Amino acid sequence: MFGYYIVSMFVRVKRSGSGRQKHDYLQIVESRREGASVRQKVIATLGRKDELVADGRLDALVRSLAKFSATVQVVEKIRRDGLQAHTARSWGPALVFGRLWQEQGVPEILQHLAADRRTEFDIERTTFALALQRLCDAGSDLQGSSWVRTVECPGFEGIALQHLYRTVGGFLAEQREALEWELFRRDRDLFSDELDLVFIDTTSTFVWRDEETDLRRRGHSKDRRPDQPQVMLCVAVDAHSWPIGWDIVPGNTGDGKAFVAMIERLRTRFRIRRVTVVADRGMISAATIQLLTEHPKAPYDYILGCRMRRQKEVNEVVLARAGRFRAVADNLEVKEVRVGHRRYVVCRNPIEQTKDALAREAILAKLRDTLAHEGPKAVVGNKGFARFLKVNKGAVSINEQAVEADARLDGKFVLRTSTSLSPEEVARAYKSLWRVERTFRETKSTLEVRPIYHHRDETTIGHIVACFLALRLEVDLQRRLDARGCTASWPDLMRDLAQVQAVDLDLDGERYRLRTDLAGSAFETFAAAGVRPPSVVTHLGPASPPPSPPTAQAEPEM
């Protein structure tokens, strides 16, 4: 068995002598702990304490030893130079996203919308704080009221919890439609006045509340939380991944109805006349297509994904139609199929086709082995086997027709379109639907829209508006980074930005601000946003005098 020991050293005062001749001596002692026992050993006796102090030898010894201690040297320099550190706040995210916030014109829009409001706080600054919190440290408004104290940003110092509540539940909820329209109009002037493709998708987000309201309703939960009420979100982005509009509908609204609501929003609120709508499977129905194409003033073209198993015409006619595929890329082949006046584009990915075939063969091999060794009872009720089973008069066997039908779907997806685009262009446009899926992924993870903790519908709406303002900032920065070829992940990028801090300190009666180093991808992010990093040292002016101690007040007479 191996023992252990701990060694430490200290200075001890030892009294020695007799009668009036007793004196205090300073000793350097080594203390050694071995197991449960402690032993001390005198390394050196420095001399009488009073004599060491009187002739300055003790101070000289301490200064000599301090040369070998970096900590003591720093403390001594701070004491000698009058250096005093006050605060260290996160600076990088506010600088980068503050620039994007300005360039998107959000401050001017918010100030215009809040012009008639008499508030004792700055609504624009509070709205930016809500959006920035979603990006940096998503949480409740209560958490946000503490978080703003850790951020160096003009206007944040006066933000209180009540200001966040009033901005979310009052201003953002009430001005949501006007804000959405003003942002859309500015974006069209800033980026492009024409829209060619609009990508639309829906999702749900649950609310931490038991009671339902007109907006918060229980429905099909994509969060797998059917016990909680939810709201449905629908977002539209353009071909450049830029969010152009969003809608919030009751949580029991189906995907198809939410899609219809978004289409009507594009027509009425944004006055979009001619555009091609691209949407995923589940949105296509006779009513949806009629809404898109038969509107008297603003018919829309469409590219819609089809449900290959559920749509009879697609499964039995389109996929069964013979024809040669044309290669578009290594992972994409296309062919056109017309059924009456309806136009379909069948797309096939040869790589995924091979993977699907191998996966099915593995399932069939397992199914045959289970039937042979364990009998029919072992496979009945198994969801993985169900689509390949045939039960006839109590006998269970493999359904070869189902196997053949499943093989016809390997690596394929089918699109229905009203456009005159070539099959290759239709396929490419639909594959770009990942842009809106990426938007939702960022909205639900990075921005953490879910869950929502607010009690009232208007605060729920205001919370989601703040989240989409944050989403615009994220998409803007990500596009700039992509253009520069920066491949840093978003969590790493936000971590590097947060490490750029502002440290305020006093020196010789003056206050200075120090900027910490730009680590990792921080410099690349500053460059992408067009922000020049602040100087390493900035003079802020005379140091504030220390607060006077409170004066004692006489107790009132009873």
XYZ file of C-alpha atoms in Angstrom, residues 73-83 508:
12
model
C 3.904 41.296 -7.866
C 0.580 42.027 -9.544
C -1.081 42.945 -6.253
C 1.846 45.216 -5.356
C 1.716 46.957 -8.745
C -2.035 47.486 -8.444
C -1.552 48.976 -4.960
C 1.355 51.155 -6.054
C -0.219 52.437 -9.296
C -3.720 52.943 -7.926
C -5.250 50.424 -10.392
C -4.435 57.396 -11.566
